[in-house]
mmCIF file of C-alpha atoms in Angstrom:
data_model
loop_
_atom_site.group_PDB
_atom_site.id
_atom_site.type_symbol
_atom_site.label_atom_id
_atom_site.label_comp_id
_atom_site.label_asym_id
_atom_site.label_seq_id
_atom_site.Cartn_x
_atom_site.Cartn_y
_atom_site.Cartn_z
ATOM 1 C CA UNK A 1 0.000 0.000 0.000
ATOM 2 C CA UNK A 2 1.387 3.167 -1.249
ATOM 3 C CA UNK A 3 1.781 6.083 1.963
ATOM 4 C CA UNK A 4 2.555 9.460 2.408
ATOM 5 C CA UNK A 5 6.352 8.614 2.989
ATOM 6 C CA UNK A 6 6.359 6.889 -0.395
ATOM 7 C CA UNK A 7 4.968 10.320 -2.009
ATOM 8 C CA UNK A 8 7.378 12.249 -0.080
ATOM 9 C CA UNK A 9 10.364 10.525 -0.847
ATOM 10 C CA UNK A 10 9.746 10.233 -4.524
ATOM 11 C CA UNK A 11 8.954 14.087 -4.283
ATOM 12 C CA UNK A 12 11.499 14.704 -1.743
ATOM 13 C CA UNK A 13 9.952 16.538 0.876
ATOM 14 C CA UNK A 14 8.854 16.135 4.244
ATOM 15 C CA UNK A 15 5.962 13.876 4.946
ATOM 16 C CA UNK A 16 3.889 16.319 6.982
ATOM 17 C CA UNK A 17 4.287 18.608 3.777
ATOM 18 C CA UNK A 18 2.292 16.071 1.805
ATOM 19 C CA UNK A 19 -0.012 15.014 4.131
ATOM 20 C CA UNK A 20 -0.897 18.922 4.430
ATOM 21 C CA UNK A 21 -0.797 19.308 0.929
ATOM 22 C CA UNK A 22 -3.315 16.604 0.535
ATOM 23 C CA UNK A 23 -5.559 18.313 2.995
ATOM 24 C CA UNK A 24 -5.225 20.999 1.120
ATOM 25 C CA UNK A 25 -3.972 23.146 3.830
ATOM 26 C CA UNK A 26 -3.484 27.017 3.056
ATOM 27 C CA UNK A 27 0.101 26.605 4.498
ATOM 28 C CA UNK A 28 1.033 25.061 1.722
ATOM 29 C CA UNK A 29 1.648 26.799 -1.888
ATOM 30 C CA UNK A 30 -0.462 25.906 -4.847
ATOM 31 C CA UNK A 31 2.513 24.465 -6.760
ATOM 32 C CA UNK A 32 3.485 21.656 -4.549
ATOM 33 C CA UNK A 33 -0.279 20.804 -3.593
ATOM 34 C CA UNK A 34 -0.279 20.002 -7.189
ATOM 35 C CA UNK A 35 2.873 18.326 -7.581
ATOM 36 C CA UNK A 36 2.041 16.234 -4.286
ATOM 37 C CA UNK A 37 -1.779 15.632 -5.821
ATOM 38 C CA UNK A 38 -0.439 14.592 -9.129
ATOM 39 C CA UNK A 39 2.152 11.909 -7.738
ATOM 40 C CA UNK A 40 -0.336 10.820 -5.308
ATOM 41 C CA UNK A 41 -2.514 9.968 -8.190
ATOM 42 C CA UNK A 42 0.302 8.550 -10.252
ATOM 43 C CA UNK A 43 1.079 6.238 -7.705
ATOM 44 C CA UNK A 44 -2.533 5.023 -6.654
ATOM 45 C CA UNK A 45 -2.357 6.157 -3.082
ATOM 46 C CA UNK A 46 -5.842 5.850 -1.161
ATOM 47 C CA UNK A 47 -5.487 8.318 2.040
ATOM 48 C CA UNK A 48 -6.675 6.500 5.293
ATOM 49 C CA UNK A 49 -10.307 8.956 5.544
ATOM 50 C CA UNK A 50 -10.627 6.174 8.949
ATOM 51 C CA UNK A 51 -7.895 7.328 10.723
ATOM 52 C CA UNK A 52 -8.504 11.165 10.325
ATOM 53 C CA UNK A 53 -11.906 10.924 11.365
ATOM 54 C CA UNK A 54 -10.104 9.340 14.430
ATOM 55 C CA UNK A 55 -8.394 12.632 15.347
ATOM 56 C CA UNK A 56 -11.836 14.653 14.640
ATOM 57 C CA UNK A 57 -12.219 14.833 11.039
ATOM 58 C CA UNK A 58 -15.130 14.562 9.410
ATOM 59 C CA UNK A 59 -15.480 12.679 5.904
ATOM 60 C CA UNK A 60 -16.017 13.963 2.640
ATOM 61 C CA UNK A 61 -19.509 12.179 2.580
ATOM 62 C CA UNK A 62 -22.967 14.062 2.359
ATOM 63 C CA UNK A 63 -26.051 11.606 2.760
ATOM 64 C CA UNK A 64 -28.685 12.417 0.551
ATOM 65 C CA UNK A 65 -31.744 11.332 2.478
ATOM 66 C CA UNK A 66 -34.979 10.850 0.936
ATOM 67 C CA UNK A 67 -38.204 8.591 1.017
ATOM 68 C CA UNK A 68 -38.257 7.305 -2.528
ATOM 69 C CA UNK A 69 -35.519 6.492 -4.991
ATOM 70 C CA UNK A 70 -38.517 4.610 -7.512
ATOM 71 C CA UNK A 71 -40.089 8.508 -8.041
ATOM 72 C CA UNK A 72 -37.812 10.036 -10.825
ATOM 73 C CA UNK A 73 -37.439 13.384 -8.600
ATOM 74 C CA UNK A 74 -35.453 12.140 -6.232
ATOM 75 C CA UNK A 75 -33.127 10.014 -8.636
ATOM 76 C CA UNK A 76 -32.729 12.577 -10.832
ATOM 77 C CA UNK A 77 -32.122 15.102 -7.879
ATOM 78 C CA UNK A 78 -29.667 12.138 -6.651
ATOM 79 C CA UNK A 79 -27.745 12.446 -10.150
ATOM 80 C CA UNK A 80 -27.295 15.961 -10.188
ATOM 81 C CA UNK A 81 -26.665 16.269 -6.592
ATOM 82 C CA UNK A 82 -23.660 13.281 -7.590
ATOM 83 C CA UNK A 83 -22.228 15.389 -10.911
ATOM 84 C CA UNK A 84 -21.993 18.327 -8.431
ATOM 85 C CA UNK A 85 -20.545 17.371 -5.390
ATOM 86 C CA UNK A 86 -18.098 15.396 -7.397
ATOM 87 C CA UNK A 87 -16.488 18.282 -9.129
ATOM 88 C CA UNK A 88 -15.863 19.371 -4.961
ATOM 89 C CA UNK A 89 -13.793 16.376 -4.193
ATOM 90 C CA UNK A 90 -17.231 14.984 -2.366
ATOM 91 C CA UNK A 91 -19.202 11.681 -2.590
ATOM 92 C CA UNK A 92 -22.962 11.582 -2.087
ATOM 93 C CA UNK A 93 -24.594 8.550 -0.258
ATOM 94 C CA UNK A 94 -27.524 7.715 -0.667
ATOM 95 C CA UNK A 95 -30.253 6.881 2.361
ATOM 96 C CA UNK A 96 -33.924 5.622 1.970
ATOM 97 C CA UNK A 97 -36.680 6.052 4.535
ATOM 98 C CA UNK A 98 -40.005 5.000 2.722
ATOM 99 C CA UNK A 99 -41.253 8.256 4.741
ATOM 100 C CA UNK A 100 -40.849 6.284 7.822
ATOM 101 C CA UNK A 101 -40.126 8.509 11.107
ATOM 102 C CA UNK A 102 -37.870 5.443 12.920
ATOM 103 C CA UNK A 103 -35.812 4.568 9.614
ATOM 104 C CA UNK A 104 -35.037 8.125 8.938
ATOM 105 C CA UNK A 105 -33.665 8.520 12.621
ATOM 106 C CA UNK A 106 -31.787 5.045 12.029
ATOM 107 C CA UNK A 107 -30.661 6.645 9.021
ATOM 108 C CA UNK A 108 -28.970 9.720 10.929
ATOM 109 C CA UNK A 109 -27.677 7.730 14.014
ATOM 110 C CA UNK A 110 -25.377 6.070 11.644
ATOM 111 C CA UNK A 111 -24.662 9.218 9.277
ATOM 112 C CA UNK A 112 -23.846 10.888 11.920
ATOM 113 C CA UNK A 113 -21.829 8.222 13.660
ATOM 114 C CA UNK A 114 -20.070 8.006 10.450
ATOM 115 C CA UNK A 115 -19.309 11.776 10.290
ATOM 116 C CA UNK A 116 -20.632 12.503 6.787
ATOM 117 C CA UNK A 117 -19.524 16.090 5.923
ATOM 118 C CA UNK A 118 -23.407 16.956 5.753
ATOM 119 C CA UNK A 119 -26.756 15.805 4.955
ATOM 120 C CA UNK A 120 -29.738 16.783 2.539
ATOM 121 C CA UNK A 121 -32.935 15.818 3.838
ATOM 122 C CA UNK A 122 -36.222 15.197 2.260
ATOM 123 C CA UNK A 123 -37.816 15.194 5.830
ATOM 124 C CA UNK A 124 -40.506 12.342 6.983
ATOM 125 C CA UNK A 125 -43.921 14.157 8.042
ATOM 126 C CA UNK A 126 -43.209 14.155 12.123
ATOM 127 C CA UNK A 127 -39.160 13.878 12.771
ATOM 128 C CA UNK A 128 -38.009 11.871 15.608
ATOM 129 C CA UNK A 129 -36.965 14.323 18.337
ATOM 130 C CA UNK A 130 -33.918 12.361 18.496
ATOM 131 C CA UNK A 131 -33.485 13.346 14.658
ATOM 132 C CA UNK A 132 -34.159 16.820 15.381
ATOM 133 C CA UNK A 133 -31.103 16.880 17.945
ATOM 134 C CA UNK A 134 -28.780 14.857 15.734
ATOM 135 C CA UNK A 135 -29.065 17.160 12.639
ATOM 136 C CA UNK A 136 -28.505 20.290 14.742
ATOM 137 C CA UNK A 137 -24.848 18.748 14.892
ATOM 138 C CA UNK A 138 -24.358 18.511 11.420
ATOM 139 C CA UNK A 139 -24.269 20.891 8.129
ATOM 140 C CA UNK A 140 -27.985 20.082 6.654
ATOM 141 C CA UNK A 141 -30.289 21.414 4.419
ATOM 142 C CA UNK A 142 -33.907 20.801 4.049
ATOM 143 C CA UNK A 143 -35.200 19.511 0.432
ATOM 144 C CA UNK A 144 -38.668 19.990 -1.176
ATOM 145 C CA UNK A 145 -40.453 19.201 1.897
ATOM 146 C CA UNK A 146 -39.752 21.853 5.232
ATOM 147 C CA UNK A 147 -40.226 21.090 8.965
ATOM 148 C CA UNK A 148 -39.725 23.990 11.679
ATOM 149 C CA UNK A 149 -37.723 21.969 13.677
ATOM 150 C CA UNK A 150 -34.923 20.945 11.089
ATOM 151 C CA UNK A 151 -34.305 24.483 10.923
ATOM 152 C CA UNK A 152 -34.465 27.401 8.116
ATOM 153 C CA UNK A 153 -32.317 26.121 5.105
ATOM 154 C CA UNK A 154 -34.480 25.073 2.714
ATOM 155 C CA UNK A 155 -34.969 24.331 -1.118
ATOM 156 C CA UNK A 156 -38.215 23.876 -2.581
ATOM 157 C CA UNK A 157 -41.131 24.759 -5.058
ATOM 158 C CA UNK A 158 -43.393 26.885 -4.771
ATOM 159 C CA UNK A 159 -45.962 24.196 -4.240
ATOM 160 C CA UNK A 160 -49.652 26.395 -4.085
ATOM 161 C CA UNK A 161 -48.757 28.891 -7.097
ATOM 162 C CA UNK A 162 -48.155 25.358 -9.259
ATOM 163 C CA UNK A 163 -51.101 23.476 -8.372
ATOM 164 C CA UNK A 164 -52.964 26.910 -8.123
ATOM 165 C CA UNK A 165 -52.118 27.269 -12.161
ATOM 166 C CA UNK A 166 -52.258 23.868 -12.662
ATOM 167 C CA UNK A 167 -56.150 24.287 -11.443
ATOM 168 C CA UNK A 168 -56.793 27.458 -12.886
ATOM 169 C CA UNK A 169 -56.355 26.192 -16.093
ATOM 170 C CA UNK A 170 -58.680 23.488 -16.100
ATOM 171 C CA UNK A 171 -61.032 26.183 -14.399
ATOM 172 C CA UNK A 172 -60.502 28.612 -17.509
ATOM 173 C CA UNK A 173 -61.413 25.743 -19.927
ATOM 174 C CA UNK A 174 -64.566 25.687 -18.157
ATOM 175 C CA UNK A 175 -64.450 22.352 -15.973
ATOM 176 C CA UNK A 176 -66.683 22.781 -13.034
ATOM 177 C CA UNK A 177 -66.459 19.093 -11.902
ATOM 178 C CA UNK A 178 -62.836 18.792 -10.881
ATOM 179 C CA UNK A 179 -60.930 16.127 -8.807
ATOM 180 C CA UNK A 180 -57.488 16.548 -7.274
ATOM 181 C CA UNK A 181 -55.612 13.435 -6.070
ATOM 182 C CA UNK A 182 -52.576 14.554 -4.259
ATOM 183 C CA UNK A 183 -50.613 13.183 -0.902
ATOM 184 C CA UNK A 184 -51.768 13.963 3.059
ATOM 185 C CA UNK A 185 -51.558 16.978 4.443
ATOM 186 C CA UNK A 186 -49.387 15.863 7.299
ATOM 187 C CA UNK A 187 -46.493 16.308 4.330
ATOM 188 C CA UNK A 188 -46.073 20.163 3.965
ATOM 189 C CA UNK A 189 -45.956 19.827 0.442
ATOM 190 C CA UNK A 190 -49.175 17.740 0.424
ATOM 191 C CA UNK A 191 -50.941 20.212 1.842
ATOM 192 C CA UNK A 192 -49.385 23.693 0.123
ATOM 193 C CA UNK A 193 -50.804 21.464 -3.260
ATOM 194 C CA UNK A 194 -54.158 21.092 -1.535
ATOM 195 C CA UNK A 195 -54.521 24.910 -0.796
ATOM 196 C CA UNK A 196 -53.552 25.849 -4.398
ATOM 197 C CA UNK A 197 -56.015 23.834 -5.867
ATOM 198 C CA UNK A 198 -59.048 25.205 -3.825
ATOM 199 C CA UNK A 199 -57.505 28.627 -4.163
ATOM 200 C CA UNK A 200 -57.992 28.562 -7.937
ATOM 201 C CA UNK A 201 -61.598 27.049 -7.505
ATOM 202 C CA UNK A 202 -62.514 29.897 -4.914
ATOM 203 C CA UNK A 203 -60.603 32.213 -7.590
ATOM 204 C CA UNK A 204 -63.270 30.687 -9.966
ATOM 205 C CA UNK A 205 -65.863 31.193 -8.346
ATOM 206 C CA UNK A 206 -66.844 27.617 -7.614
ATOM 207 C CA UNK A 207 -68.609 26.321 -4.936
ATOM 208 C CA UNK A 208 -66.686 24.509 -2.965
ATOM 209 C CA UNK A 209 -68.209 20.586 -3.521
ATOM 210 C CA UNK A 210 -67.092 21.314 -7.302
ATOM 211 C CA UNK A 211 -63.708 19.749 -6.294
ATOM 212 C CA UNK A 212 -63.538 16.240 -5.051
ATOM 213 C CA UNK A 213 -60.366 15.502 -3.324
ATOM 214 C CA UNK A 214 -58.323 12.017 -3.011
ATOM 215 C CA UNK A 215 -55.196 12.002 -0.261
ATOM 216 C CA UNK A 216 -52.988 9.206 0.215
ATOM 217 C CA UNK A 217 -49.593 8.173 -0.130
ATOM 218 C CA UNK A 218 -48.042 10.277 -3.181
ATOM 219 C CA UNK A 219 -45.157 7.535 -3.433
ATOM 220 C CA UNK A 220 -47.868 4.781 -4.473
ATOM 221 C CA UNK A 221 -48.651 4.258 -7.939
ATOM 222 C CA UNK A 222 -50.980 1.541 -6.690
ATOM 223 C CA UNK A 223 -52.783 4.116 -5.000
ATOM 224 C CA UNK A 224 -53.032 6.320 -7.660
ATOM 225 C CA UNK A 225 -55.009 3.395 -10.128
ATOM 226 C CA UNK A 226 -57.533 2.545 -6.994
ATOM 227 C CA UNK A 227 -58.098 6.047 -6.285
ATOM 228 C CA UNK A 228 -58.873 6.772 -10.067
ATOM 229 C CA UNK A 229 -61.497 3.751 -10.326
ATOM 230 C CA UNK A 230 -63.084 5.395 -7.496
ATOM 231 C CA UNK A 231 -63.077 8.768 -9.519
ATOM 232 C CA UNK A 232 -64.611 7.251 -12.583
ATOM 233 C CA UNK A 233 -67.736 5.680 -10.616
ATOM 234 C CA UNK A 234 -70.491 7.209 -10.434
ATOM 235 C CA UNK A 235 -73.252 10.250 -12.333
ATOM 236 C CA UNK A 236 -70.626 13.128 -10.567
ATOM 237 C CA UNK A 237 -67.398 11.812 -12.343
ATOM 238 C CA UNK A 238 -65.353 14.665 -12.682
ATOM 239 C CA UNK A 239 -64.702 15.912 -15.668
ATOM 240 C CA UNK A 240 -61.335 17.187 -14.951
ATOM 241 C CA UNK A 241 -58.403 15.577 -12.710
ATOM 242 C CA UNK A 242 -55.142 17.740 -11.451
ATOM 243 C CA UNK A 243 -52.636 15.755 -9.820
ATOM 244 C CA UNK A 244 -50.115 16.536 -7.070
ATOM 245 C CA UNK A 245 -47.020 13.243 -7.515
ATOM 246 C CA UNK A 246 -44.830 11.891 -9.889
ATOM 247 C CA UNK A 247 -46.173 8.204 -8.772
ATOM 248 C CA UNK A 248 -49.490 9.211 -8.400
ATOM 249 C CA UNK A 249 -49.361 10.406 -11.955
ATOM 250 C CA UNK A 250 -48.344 7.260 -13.539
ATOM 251 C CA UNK A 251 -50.810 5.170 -11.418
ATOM 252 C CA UNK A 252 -53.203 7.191 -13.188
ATOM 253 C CA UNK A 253 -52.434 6.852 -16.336
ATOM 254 C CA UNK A 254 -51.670 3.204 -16.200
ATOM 255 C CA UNK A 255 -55.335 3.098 -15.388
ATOM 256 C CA UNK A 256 -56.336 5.420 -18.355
ATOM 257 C CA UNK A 257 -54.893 3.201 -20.761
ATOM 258 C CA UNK A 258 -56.448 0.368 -19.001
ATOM 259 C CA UNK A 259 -59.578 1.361 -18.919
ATOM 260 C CA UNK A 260 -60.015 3.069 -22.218
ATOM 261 C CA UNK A 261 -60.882 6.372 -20.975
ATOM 262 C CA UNK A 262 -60.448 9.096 -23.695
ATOM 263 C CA UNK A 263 -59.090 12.133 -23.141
ATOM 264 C CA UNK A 264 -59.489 15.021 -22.654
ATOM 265 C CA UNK A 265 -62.450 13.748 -24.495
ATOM 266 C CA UNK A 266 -64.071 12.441 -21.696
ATOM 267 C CA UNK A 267 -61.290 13.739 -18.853
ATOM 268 C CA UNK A 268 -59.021 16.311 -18.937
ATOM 269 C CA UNK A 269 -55.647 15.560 -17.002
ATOM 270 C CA UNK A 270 -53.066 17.773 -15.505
ATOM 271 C CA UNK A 271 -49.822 15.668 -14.287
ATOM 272 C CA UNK A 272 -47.320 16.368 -11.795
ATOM 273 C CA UNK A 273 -43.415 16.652 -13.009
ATOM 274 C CA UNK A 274 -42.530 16.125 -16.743
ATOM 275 C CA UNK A 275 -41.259 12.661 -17.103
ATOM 276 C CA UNK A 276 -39.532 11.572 -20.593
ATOM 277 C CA UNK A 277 -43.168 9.318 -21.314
ATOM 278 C CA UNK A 278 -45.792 12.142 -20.743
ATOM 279 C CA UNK A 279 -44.813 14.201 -23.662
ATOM 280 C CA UNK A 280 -45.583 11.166 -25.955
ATOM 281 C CA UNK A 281 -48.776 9.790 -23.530
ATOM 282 C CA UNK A 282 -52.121 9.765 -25.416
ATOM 283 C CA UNK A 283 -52.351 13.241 -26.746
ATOM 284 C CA UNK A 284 -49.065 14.506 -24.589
ATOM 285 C CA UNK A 285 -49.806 14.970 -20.793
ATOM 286 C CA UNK A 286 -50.125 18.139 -19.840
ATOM 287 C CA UNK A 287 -48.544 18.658 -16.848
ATOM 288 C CA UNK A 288 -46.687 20.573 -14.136
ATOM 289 C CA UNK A 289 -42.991 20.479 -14.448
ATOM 290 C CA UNK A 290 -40.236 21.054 -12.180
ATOM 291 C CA UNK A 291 -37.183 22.887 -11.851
ATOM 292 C CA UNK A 292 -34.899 19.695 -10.861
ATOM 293 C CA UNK A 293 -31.567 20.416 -11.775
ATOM 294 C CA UNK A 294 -31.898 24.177 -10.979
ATOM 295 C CA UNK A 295 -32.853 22.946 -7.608
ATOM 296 C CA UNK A 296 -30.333 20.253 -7.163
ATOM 297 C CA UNK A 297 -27.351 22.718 -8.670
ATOM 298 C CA UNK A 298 -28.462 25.248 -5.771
ATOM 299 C CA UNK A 299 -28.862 22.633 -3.131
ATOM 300 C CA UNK A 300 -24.702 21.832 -3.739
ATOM 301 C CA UNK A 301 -23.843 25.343 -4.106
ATOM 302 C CA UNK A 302 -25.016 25.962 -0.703
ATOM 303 C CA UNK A 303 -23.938 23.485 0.879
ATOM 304 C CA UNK A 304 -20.255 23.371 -0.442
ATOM 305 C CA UNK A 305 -20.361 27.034 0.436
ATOM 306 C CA UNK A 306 -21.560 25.926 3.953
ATOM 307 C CA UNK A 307 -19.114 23.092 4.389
ATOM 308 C CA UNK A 308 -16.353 26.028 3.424
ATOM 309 C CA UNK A 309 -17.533 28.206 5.965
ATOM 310 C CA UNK A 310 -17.695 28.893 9.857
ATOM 311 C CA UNK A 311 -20.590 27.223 11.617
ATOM 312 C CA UNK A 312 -21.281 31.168 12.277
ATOM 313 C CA UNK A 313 -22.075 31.886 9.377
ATOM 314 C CA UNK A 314 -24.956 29.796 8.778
ATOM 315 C CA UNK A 315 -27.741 32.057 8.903
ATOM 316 C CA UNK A 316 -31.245 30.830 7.525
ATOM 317 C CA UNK A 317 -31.828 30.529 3.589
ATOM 318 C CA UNK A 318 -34.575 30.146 1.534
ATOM 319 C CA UNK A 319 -34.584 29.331 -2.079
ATOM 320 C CA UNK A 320 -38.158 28.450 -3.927
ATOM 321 C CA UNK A 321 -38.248 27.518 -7.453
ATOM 322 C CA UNK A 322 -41.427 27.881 -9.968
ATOM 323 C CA UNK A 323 -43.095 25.110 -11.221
ATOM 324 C CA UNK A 324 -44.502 25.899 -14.726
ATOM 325 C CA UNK A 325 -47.304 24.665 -16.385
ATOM 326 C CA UNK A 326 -46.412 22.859 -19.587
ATOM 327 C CA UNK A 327 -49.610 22.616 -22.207
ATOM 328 C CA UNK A 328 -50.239 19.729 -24.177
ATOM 329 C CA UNK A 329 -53.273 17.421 -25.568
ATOM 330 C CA UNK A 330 -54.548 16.565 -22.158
ATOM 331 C CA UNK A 331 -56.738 19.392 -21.721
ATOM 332 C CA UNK A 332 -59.649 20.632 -23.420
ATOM 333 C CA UNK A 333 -63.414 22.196 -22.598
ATOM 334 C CA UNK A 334 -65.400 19.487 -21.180
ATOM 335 C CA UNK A 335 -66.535 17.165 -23.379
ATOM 336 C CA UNK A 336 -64.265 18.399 -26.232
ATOM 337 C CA UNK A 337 -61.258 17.497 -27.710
ATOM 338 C CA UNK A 338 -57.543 18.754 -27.354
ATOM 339 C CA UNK A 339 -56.310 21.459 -30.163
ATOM 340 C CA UNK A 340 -53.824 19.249 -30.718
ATOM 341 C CA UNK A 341 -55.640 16.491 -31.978
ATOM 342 C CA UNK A 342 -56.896 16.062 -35.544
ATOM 343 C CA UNK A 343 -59.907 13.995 -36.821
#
């Protein structure tokens, strides 16, 4: 195994100069870090991350933690996140809690035993106070979904205004028969969706039984095909159906298809994210996309800039990206077709 003395004799130098030079220490100029960096490389050495964090050191590990790697925001959030903190000399880990309170605080005992540099956390609905304390120890940030206790750095969308548009739109088309199926509003973001979409049918004018509502869990696709047979039954079907997941969306539509249902002929559908598929679904989903890799790109940002910084220095940060409606064949007046569809 290859060691700093190797690197320093081949280099000759003195062994605490490479092992500051590798830790990038400001004592040491920019021309030998990269003559000590270079033979390093050249001669395969692997630095000993164990024994540092021994002496006090943290790693150069930050835990994404989220409930879902199956919905497409989160991996693709993971892959940007990955491409970013790479080009920073870090390495993202990945942790899963299926939006359960006791595996996300198993999840940060061992992070945090582990001394990952920091964490970015798509919080559970209720945090384990244990959680709470564990995080206030490390460099975090709060993704897509906020809770009070985990602090005031946070990146998300601006939730209401997108289902709000989302809603609007099918309200402008004149739908008065609309249904939203979103997640609980335990989840902050389940119930910011919520409000937008009965802001835009008070905005309407609507009464407020024009909008049926269907909340469960918005990582089940499963859920989303039940809860759109129940939809369907019935003289009151809606006519019109905004949704508020990525999974949600394509339990829906899997049940579409199955079923036969034409639309917007007979419903009108307004999805949630932009997926590669929906542009080519049917008539092209219309639906609300979302700013991932803006959001991902700021998430690192920060928190490099955070990891470079004095604990100090961390004062509270907010960053909320648009969603934006994108328009496509799913949508029409009720009982009419889309624009974009001939014959």
């Amino acid at each position: 195994m290859i060691t700093t003395r190797d690197i320093a004799e081949r280099l000759g130098v003195s062994v605490s100069t490479v092992g500051r030079a590798l830790a990038d220490d400001p004592r040491i100029s920019e021309e030998t870090k990269f003559r000590v960096r270079q033979a390093a490389s050249e001669m395969g050495y692997v630095g000993n991350r164990a024994a540092r964090m021994m002496r006090g050191a943290s790693s150069n590990v930050v835990a994404l933690v989220i409930p879902d790697i199956r919905n497409s925001f989160y991996s693709t959030i993971a892959h940007e996140l990955s491409k970013n903190m790479e080009a920073e000399g870090f390495q993202l880990m990945l942790s899963e809690t299926d939006d359960d309170r006791m595996v996300e605080l198993r999840h940060v005992r061992e992070l945090s035993a582990n001394r990952v540099a920091g964490i970015i956390i798509v919080p559970t609905a209720r945090p384990h106070g244990e959680s709470v304390k564990l995080l206030r120890t490390v460099p975090h940030l709060q993704l897509l979904r906020r809770h009070p206790s985990l602090g005031s750095q946070w990146f998300g969308v601006d939730d209401r205004e997108a289902l709000r548009q989302a809603t609007a739109h099918l309200v402008t088309l004149g739908h008065t028969r609309i249904a939203y199926l979103g997640g609980p509003v335990e989840l902050p973001t389940g119930a910011e969706r919520l409000e937008g979409f009965r802001s835009a049918l008070r905005e309407g004018g609507l009464p407020e039984d024009a909008g049926r509502t269907e909340l469960g869990p918005p990582s089940s696709v499963d859920h989303g095909r039940r809860a759109m047979r129940r939809l369907l039954r019935g003289p009151d079907a809606p006519t019109a159906l905004v949704l508020g997941s990525i999974q949600l969306t394509l339990g829906v539509l899997e049940e579409l298809s199955e079923q036969g249902v034409k639309v917007p002929g007979e419903l009108s559908v307004v999805g949630f994210g932009d997926e590669p598929g929906f542009s080519w679904w049917g008539p092209g989903l219309t639906t609300i996309g979302l700013p991932i890799q803006e959001m991902a790109t700021g998430c690192a940002l920060w928190l490099m800039r955070r990891l470079k910084t004095k604990p100090s220095n961390d004062g509270p940060y907010t960053s909320v990206s648009p969603g934006s409606l994108v328009l496509r064949g799913s949508t029409a007046p009720p009982g009419g077709r889309s624009p974009s569809v001939s014959g």
